[in-house]
Amino acid sequence: MFETGHFATLWRNMAQRLGFEPELIESDWRRGADPAAMEKRLAEDTNHEIKAVAVVHNETSTGVTSRVAEVRKAIDNADHPALLLVDTISSLGSIRYEHDAWGVDVTVSGSQKGLMLPPGLSFNAVSDKALEAAKASSQPRSYWDWEDMMGPNDSGFFPYTPATNLLYGLREAIDMLEEEGLDNVFARHDRHAEATRRAVKAWGFDIVCMNPDEYSSALTAVMVPDSVDPDALRRIILDDFDMSLGAGLSKLKGKAFRIGHLGDFNDLTLAGTLSGVEMGLQRAGIDYQPGGVQAALNYLAETAGSAA
Ligand SMILES: *Cc1c(COP(=O)(O)O)cnc(C)c1O
């Protein structure tokens, strides 16, 4: 497992509680899963004791998107049979992701981020190899057993009472994504993310993500100087403008805040969001360079019509 941030760490904790022996490749929460480090570690594992590689595609705590296709290549280069497990909860429907083409074995996602729905649905895409591994495993399971789900699914049923209302919502969400066209949806997120980064840089702040190849198009995490309390800023923006920004979590607590730009979002909602941040910076008396919103608006104007 790669320690890309808070969500990767939660997966590690869950694996530990389930009795596995996860090994975390540690990191500073400012970059994605490192394919070279993975290849090196897997090549050392000549007895194939490592059963799976687990990666969070879009690390929501840091705004870093890992290069899953390159992680796949690293596993193949090491000629290792480990399964590739990927969390796409905050990327699916916002950032390009290819379960089949990238040779992922298990993809996990949820309804509550880019699919624009309330929480309550989760999805798995599962390769034949992973199904075989599940069958061969003696690990106890019940609610999460794929076999229980797949039998009734063949005839359109669920083994438990399904969240029918959310399935109707999902149908509409998928229609919305298909009406816009997935390529356009991804381009819209890329463009809004770039506009956001221009605003952040114009304000004079750093982006948490250190590697431009790994910038997230779903959200941007902003580093603030030691003199700035990001939670006080978030409080002012919430109280005065009714806009809720993400906090810095765990290692980034008190050091960063997060601007979401995923899902049902357009140029005006982005402009409103960034205006809320800039008004908050001013109101909180923070030392920043004005003009972030203008930098974002300029970029949106230059690229108008190219997407969205
Ligand atoms: C939101 C999210 C989850 C799930 O969070 P819950 O609050 O536990 O439902 C998992 N992984 C990532 C990357 C997420 O963004």
Short mmCIF file of N, CA and C in Angstrom, two decimals, residues 74-195:
data_model
loop_
_atom_site.label_atom_id
_atom_site.label_comp_id
_atom_site.label_asym_id
_atom_site.label_seq_id
_atom_site.Cartn_x
_atom_site.Cartn_y
_atom_site.Cartn_z
N ALA A 74 4.52 -1.30 -13.27
CA ALA A 74 5.54 -1.66 -12.27
C ALA A 74 5.35 -3.09 -11.80
N ILE A 75 4.09 -3.49 -11.59
CA ILE A 75 3.80 -4.87 -11.15
C ILE A 75 4.23 -5.85 -12.25
N ASP A 76 3.90 -5.48 -13.49
CA ASP A 76 4.26 -6.36 -14.62
C ASP A 76 5.77 -6.42 -14.81
N ASN A 77 6.44 -5.27 -14.68
CA ASN A 77 7.90 -5.25 -14.83
C ASN A 77 8.58 -6.15 -13.79
N ALA A 78 7.99 -6.19 -12.60
CA ALA A 78 8.57 -7.03 -11.55
C ALA A 78 8.13 -8.48 -11.73
N ASP A 79 7.29 -8.71 -12.73
CA ASP A 79 6.80 -10.07 -13.03
C ASP A 79 6.16 -10.69 -11.78
N HIS A 80 5.33 -9.89 -11.12
CA HIS A 80 4.76 -10.29 -9.83
C HIS A 80 3.26 -10.53 -9.98
N PRO A 81 2.73 -11.59 -9.32
CA PRO A 81 1.32 -11.92 -9.49
C PRO A 81 0.36 -11.14 -8.59
N ALA A 82 0.84 -10.17 -7.83
CA ALA A 82 -0.05 -9.44 -6.90
C ALA A 82 -1.27 -8.86 -7.62
N LEU A 83 -2.40 -8.87 -6.93
CA LEU A 83 -3.60 -8.21 -7.45
C LEU A 83 -3.43 -6.70 -7.32
N LEU A 84 -4.05 -5.97 -8.21
CA LEU A 84 -4.04 -4.50 -8.12
C LEU A 84 -5.43 -4.03 -7.68
N LEU A 85 -5.49 -3.38 -6.51
CA LEU A 85 -6.74 -2.92 -5.91
C LEU A 85 -6.75 -1.38 -5.90
N VAL A 86 -7.80 -0.78 -6.41
CA VAL A 86 -7.81 0.68 -6.52
C VAL A 86 -9.10 1.29 -5.97
N ASP A 87 -8.94 2.31 -5.14
CA ASP A 87 -10.06 3.13 -4.64
C ASP A 87 -10.26 4.29 -5.62
N THR A 88 -11.44 4.32 -6.26
CA THR A 88 -11.74 5.42 -7.19
C THR A 88 -12.91 6.27 -6.67
N ILE A 89 -13.07 6.29 -5.35
CA ILE A 89 -14.29 6.89 -4.80
C ILE A 89 -14.41 8.37 -5.19
N SER A 90 -13.30 9.11 -5.17
CA SER A 90 -13.43 10.53 -5.51
C SER A 90 -12.96 10.84 -6.94
N SER A 91 -12.73 9.80 -7.76
CA SER A 91 -12.33 10.08 -9.15
C SER A 91 -13.37 9.62 -10.16
N LEU A 92 -14.10 8.55 -9.84
CA LEU A 92 -15.00 7.97 -10.85
C LEU A 92 -16.01 9.02 -11.31
N GLY A 93 -16.06 9.23 -12.62
CA GLY A 93 -16.99 10.21 -13.18
C GLY A 93 -16.43 11.63 -13.19
N SER A 94 -15.20 11.83 -12.70
CA SER A 94 -14.59 13.16 -12.75
C SER A 94 -13.22 13.14 -13.43
N ILE A 95 -12.49 12.06 -13.24
CA ILE A 95 -11.13 11.94 -13.77
C ILE A 95 -11.06 10.62 -14.53
N ARG A 96 -10.40 10.63 -15.69
CA ARG A 96 -10.34 9.40 -16.50
C ARG A 96 -9.81 8.23 -15.69
N TYR A 97 -10.48 7.13 -15.81
CA TYR A 97 -10.08 5.92 -15.10
C TYR A 97 -10.48 4.73 -15.95
N GLU A 98 -9.58 3.75 -16.14
CA GLU A 98 -9.84 2.62 -17.05
C GLU A 98 -9.56 1.31 -16.34
N HIS A 99 -10.60 0.76 -15.74
CA HIS A 99 -10.45 -0.49 -14.99
C HIS A 99 -9.87 -1.60 -15.86
N ASP A 100 -10.44 -1.79 -17.05
CA ASP A 100 -10.00 -2.91 -17.91
C ASP A 100 -8.65 -2.61 -18.56
N ALA A 101 -8.56 -1.44 -19.23
CA ALA A 101 -7.35 -1.12 -19.99
C ALA A 101 -6.13 -1.06 -19.08
N TRP A 102 -6.31 -0.63 -17.84
CA TRP A 102 -5.17 -0.51 -16.94
C TRP A 102 -4.91 -1.80 -16.16
N GLY A 103 -5.67 -2.82 -16.43
CA GLY A 103 -5.43 -4.12 -15.80
C GLY A 103 -5.61 -4.10 -14.29
N VAL A 104 -6.65 -3.41 -13.84
CA VAL A 104 -6.93 -3.38 -12.40
C VAL A 104 -7.74 -4.62 -12.03
N ASP A 105 -7.49 -5.18 -10.85
CA ASP A 105 -8.22 -6.37 -10.44
C ASP A 105 -9.49 -6.03 -9.66
N VAL A 106 -9.40 -5.10 -8.74
CA VAL A 106 -10.60 -4.70 -8.02
C VAL A 106 -10.64 -3.17 -7.96
N THR A 107 -11.72 -2.61 -8.47
CA THR A 107 -11.95 -1.17 -8.35
C THR A 107 -13.11 -0.98 -7.39
N VAL A 108 -12.92 -0.09 -6.42
CA VAL A 108 -13.98 0.23 -5.46
C VAL A 108 -14.39 1.67 -5.69
N SER A 109 -15.69 1.91 -5.76
CA SER A 109 -16.13 3.29 -5.85
C SER A 109 -17.39 3.51 -5.02
N GLY A 110 -17.86 4.76 -5.01
CA GLY A 110 -19.03 5.10 -4.20
C GLY A 110 -19.86 6.16 -4.89
N SER A 111 -21.05 6.36 -4.38
CA SER A 111 -22.01 7.25 -5.05
C SER A 111 -21.81 8.72 -4.72
N GLN A 112 -21.05 9.01 -3.65
CA GLN A 112 -21.17 10.34 -3.02
C GLN A 112 -20.21 11.41 -3.51
N LYS A 113 -19.41 11.13 -4.55
CA LYS A 113 -18.47 12.16 -5.01
C LYS A 113 -18.83 12.56 -6.44
N GLY A 114 -18.02 12.12 -7.41
CA GLY A 114 -18.25 12.54 -8.79
C GLY A 114 -19.57 12.06 -9.39
N LEU A 115 -20.19 11.07 -8.78
CA LEU A 115 -21.49 10.62 -9.28
C LEU A 115 -22.64 11.47 -8.75
N MET A 116 -22.30 12.45 -7.92
CA MET A 116 -23.25 13.54 -7.58
C MET A 116 -24.46 13.05 -6.78
N LEU A 117 -24.32 11.93 -6.10
CA LEU A 117 -25.43 11.36 -5.33
C LEU A 117 -25.16 11.45 -3.83
N PRO A 118 -26.18 11.24 -3.03
CA PRO A 118 -25.91 11.09 -1.59
C PRO A 118 -25.07 9.83 -1.35
N PRO A 119 -24.48 9.70 -0.16
CA PRO A 119 -23.77 8.46 0.16
C PRO A 119 -24.75 7.31 0.27
N GLY A 120 -24.28 6.12 0.10
CA GLY A 120 -25.15 4.96 0.31
C GLY A 120 -24.98 3.84 -0.69
N LEU A 121 -24.35 4.12 -1.85
CA LEU A 121 -24.09 3.04 -2.80
C LEU A 121 -22.58 2.88 -2.91
N SER A 122 -22.15 1.63 -3.06
CA SER A 122 -20.76 1.39 -3.38
C SER A 122 -20.71 0.37 -4.49
N PHE A 123 -19.66 0.44 -5.31
CA PHE A 123 -19.55 -0.43 -6.48
C PHE A 123 -18.19 -1.12 -6.48
N ASN A 124 -18.17 -2.33 -6.95
CA ASN A 124 -16.91 -3.03 -7.19
C ASN A 124 -16.87 -3.47 -8.64
N ALA A 125 -15.76 -3.26 -9.31
CA ALA A 125 -15.48 -3.93 -10.58
C ALA A 125 -14.41 -4.97 -10.26
N VAL A 126 -14.61 -6.19 -10.69
CA VAL A 126 -13.77 -7.30 -10.21
C VAL A 126 -13.28 -8.14 -11.39
N SER A 127 -11.99 -8.36 -11.45
CA SER A 127 -11.42 -9.19 -12.54
C SER A 127 -11.63 -10.67 -12.23
N ASP A 128 -11.53 -11.51 -13.26
CA ASP A 128 -11.62 -12.96 -13.05
C ASP A 128 -10.55 -13.43 -12.07
N LYS A 129 -9.37 -12.82 -12.21
CA LYS A 129 -8.27 -13.22 -11.31
C LYS A 129 -8.63 -12.95 -9.84
N ALA A 130 -9.27 -11.80 -9.60
CA ALA A 130 -9.66 -11.46 -8.23
C ALA A 130 -10.78 -12.38 -7.74
N LEU A 131 -11.70 -12.75 -8.63
CA LEU A 131 -12.77 -13.67 -8.24
C LEU A 131 -12.18 -15.02 -7.85
N GLU A 132 -11.20 -15.46 -8.62
CA GLU A 132 -10.53 -16.73 -8.30
C GLU A 132 -9.83 -16.63 -6.95
N ALA A 133 -9.15 -15.50 -6.72
CA ALA A 133 -8.44 -15.32 -5.45
C ALA A 133 -9.43 -15.32 -4.30
N ALA A 134 -10.61 -14.72 -4.51
CA ALA A 134 -11.62 -14.68 -3.44
C ALA A 134 -12.12 -16.09 -3.14
N LYS A 135 -12.30 -16.87 -4.19
CA LYS A 135 -12.79 -18.24 -4.00
C LYS A 135 -11.76 -19.07 -3.22
N ALA A 136 -10.49 -18.84 -3.54
CA ALA A 136 -9.43 -19.65 -2.91
C ALA A 136 -9.13 -19.18 -1.49
N SER A 137 -9.58 -17.99 -1.13
CA SER A 137 -9.21 -17.41 0.16
C SER A 137 -10.06 -18.00 1.30
N SER A 138 -9.42 -18.19 2.45
CA SER A 138 -10.16 -18.68 3.61
C SER A 138 -10.56 -17.53 4.53
N GLN A 139 -10.27 -16.32 4.09
CA GLN A 139 -10.63 -15.13 4.87
C GLN A 139 -12.15 -15.12 5.11
N PRO A 140 -12.63 -15.00 6.37
CA PRO A 140 -14.07 -14.98 6.59
C PRO A 140 -14.73 -13.75 5.96
N ARG A 141 -15.91 -13.90 5.47
CA ARG A 141 -16.63 -12.76 4.89
C ARG A 141 -18.11 -13.08 4.90
N SER A 142 -18.91 -12.04 4.88
CA SER A 142 -20.35 -12.26 4.82
C SER A 142 -20.98 -11.16 3.97
N TYR A 143 -21.15 -9.95 4.57
CA TYR A 143 -21.82 -8.87 3.85
C TYR A 143 -21.09 -8.55 2.54
N TRP A 144 -19.78 -8.63 2.54
CA TRP A 144 -19.00 -8.21 1.38
C TRP A 144 -18.70 -9.36 0.42
N ASP A 145 -19.41 -10.48 0.59
CA ASP A 145 -19.12 -11.63 -0.26
C ASP A 145 -19.65 -11.40 -1.68
N TRP A 146 -18.76 -11.41 -2.66
CA TRP A 146 -19.18 -11.19 -4.06
C TRP A 146 -20.12 -12.29 -4.53
N GLU A 147 -19.89 -13.52 -4.08
CA GLU A 147 -20.73 -14.64 -4.54
C GLU A 147 -22.20 -14.38 -4.19
N ASP A 148 -22.44 -13.90 -2.97
CA ASP A 148 -23.82 -13.62 -2.53
C ASP A 148 -24.47 -12.59 -3.44
N MET A 149 -23.67 -11.65 -3.89
CA MET A 149 -24.19 -10.54 -4.71
C MET A 149 -24.39 -10.98 -6.16
N MET A 150 -23.44 -11.77 -6.67
CA MET A 150 -23.47 -12.08 -8.10
C MET A 150 -24.59 -13.02 -8.49
N GLY A 151 -24.93 -13.94 -7.62
CA GLY A 151 -26.02 -14.87 -7.94
C GLY A 151 -27.31 -14.12 -8.25
N PRO A 152 -27.88 -13.42 -7.26
CA PRO A 152 -29.12 -12.68 -7.49
C PRO A 152 -28.98 -11.59 -8.57
N ASN A 153 -27.78 -10.99 -8.71
CA ASN A 153 -27.59 -9.91 -9.70
C ASN A 153 -27.88 -10.39 -11.12
N ASP A 154 -27.58 -11.66 -11.40
CA ASP A 154 -27.83 -12.20 -12.74
C ASP A 154 -29.28 -12.01 -13.16
N SER A 155 -30.20 -12.11 -12.20
CA SER A 155 -31.61 -11.96 -12.55
C SER A 155 -32.15 -10.60 -12.09
N GLY A 156 -31.24 -9.65 -11.81
CA GLY A 156 -31.66 -8.29 -11.49
C GLY A 156 -32.07 -8.09 -10.04
N PHE A 157 -31.66 -9.00 -9.15
CA PHE A 157 -32.04 -8.86 -7.74
C PHE A 157 -30.83 -8.63 -6.86
N PHE A 158 -31.11 -8.28 -5.62
CA PHE A 158 -30.07 -8.11 -4.61
C PHE A 158 -30.27 -9.13 -3.50
N PRO A 159 -29.19 -9.53 -2.86
CA PRO A 159 -29.35 -10.46 -1.73
C PRO A 159 -29.92 -9.78 -0.49
N TYR A 160 -29.89 -8.43 -0.46
CA TYR A 160 -30.41 -7.68 0.69
C TYR A 160 -31.35 -6.63 0.13
N THR A 161 -32.00 -5.87 1.01
CA THR A 161 -32.85 -4.78 0.54
C THR A 161 -31.95 -3.71 -0.08
N PRO A 162 -32.08 -3.43 -1.36
CA PRO A 162 -31.20 -2.44 -1.98
C PRO A 162 -31.69 -1.01 -1.72
N ALA A 163 -30.79 -0.06 -1.88
CA ALA A 163 -31.14 1.36 -1.73
C ALA A 163 -31.78 1.82 -3.05
N THR A 164 -33.03 1.39 -3.27
CA THR A 164 -33.71 1.60 -4.55
C THR A 164 -33.71 3.07 -4.97
N ASN A 165 -33.99 3.96 -4.00
CA ASN A 165 -34.05 5.38 -4.33
C ASN A 165 -32.73 5.88 -4.91
N LEU A 166 -31.61 5.37 -4.35
CA LEU A 166 -30.31 5.80 -4.86
C LEU A 166 -30.04 5.21 -6.24
N LEU A 167 -30.58 4.04 -6.51
CA LEU A 167 -30.39 3.45 -7.85
C LEU A 167 -31.10 4.29 -8.90
N TYR A 168 -32.27 4.83 -8.55
CA TYR A 168 -32.94 5.76 -9.49
C TYR A 168 -32.06 7.01 -9.68
N GLY A 169 -31.50 7.49 -8.59
CA GLY A 169 -30.60 8.64 -8.69
C GLY A 169 -29.39 8.32 -9.55
N LEU A 170 -28.85 7.13 -9.40
CA LEU A 170 -27.68 6.72 -10.17
C LEU A 170 -28.01 6.70 -11.67
N ARG A 171 -29.21 6.22 -11.97
CA ARG A 171 -29.60 6.19 -13.39
C ARG A 171 -29.56 7.62 -13.97
N GLU A 172 -30.08 8.57 -13.22
CA GLU A 172 -30.09 9.96 -13.68
C GLU A 172 -28.66 10.52 -13.76
N ALA A 173 -27.85 10.20 -12.77
CA ALA A 173 -26.46 10.71 -12.77
C ALA A 173 -25.71 10.20 -14.00
N ILE A 174 -25.90 8.94 -14.30
CA ILE A 174 -25.21 8.36 -15.47
C ILE A 174 -25.73 9.00 -16.76
N ASP A 175 -27.06 9.24 -16.81
CA ASP A 175 -27.61 9.94 -17.98
C ASP A 175 -26.96 11.32 -18.14
N MET A 176 -26.82 12.03 -17.05
CA MET A 176 -26.20 13.37 -17.11
C MET A 176 -24.78 13.29 -17.65
N LEU A 177 -24.01 12.32 -17.16
CA LEU A 177 -22.62 12.18 -17.61
C LEU A 177 -22.57 11.80 -19.09
N GLU A 178 -23.49 10.94 -19.50
CA GLU A 178 -23.46 10.51 -20.91
C GLU A 178 -23.97 11.60 -21.85
N GLU A 179 -24.93 12.40 -21.38
CA GLU A 179 -25.40 13.52 -22.22
C GLU A 179 -24.26 14.50 -22.47
N GLU A 180 -23.49 14.78 -21.46
CA GLU A 180 -22.36 15.69 -21.65
C GLU A 180 -21.24 15.00 -22.43
N GLY A 181 -21.10 13.72 -22.24
CA GLY A 181 -20.01 12.96 -22.87
C GLY A 181 -18.85 12.88 -21.90
N LEU A 182 -18.35 11.67 -21.63
CA LEU A 182 -17.32 11.52 -20.60
C LEU A 182 -16.07 12.33 -20.91
N ASP A 183 -15.67 12.38 -22.20
CA ASP A 183 -14.47 13.16 -22.54
C ASP A 183 -14.66 14.62 -22.15
N ASN A 184 -15.88 15.15 -22.40
CA ASN A 184 -16.16 16.53 -22.03
C ASN A 184 -16.18 16.71 -20.51
N VAL A 185 -16.72 15.72 -19.83
CA VAL A 185 -16.77 15.79 -18.35
C VAL A 185 -15.35 15.87 -17.80
N PHE A 186 -14.46 15.01 -18.33
CA PHE A 186 -13.08 15.00 -17.81
C PHE A 186 -12.37 16.32 -18.18
N ALA A 187 -12.61 16.80 -19.40
CA ALA A 187 -11.97 18.06 -19.83
C ALA A 187 -12.47 19.23 -18.97
N ARG A 188 -13.75 19.20 -18.63
CA ARG A 188 -14.31 20.26 -17.77
C ARG A 188 -13.60 20.26 -16.41
N HIS A 189 -13.42 19.07 -15.84
CA HIS A 189 -12.74 19.00 -14.54
C HIS A 189 -11.28 19.46 -14.65
N ASP A 190 -10.60 19.06 -15.73
CA ASP A 190 -9.19 19.49 -15.92
C ASP A 190 -9.11 21.02 -15.98
N ARG A 191 -10.04 21.59 -16.72
CA ARG A 191 -10.01 23.05 -16.93
C ARG A 191 -10.31 23.80 -15.62
N HIS A 192 -11.30 23.31 -14.88
CA HIS A 192 -11.62 23.97 -13.60
C HIS A 192 -10.49 23.81 -12.59
N ALA A 193 -9.81 22.66 -12.65
CA ALA A 193 -8.69 22.44 -11.73
C ALA A 193 -7.54 23.40 -12.07
N GLU A 194 -7.27 23.57 -13.37
CA GLU A 194 -6.18 24.48 -13.76
C GLU A 194 -6.54 25.93 -13.37
N ALA A 195 -7.78 26.31 -13.56
CA ALA A 195 -8.20 27.66 -13.16
C ALA A 195 -8.00 27.84 -11.65
#
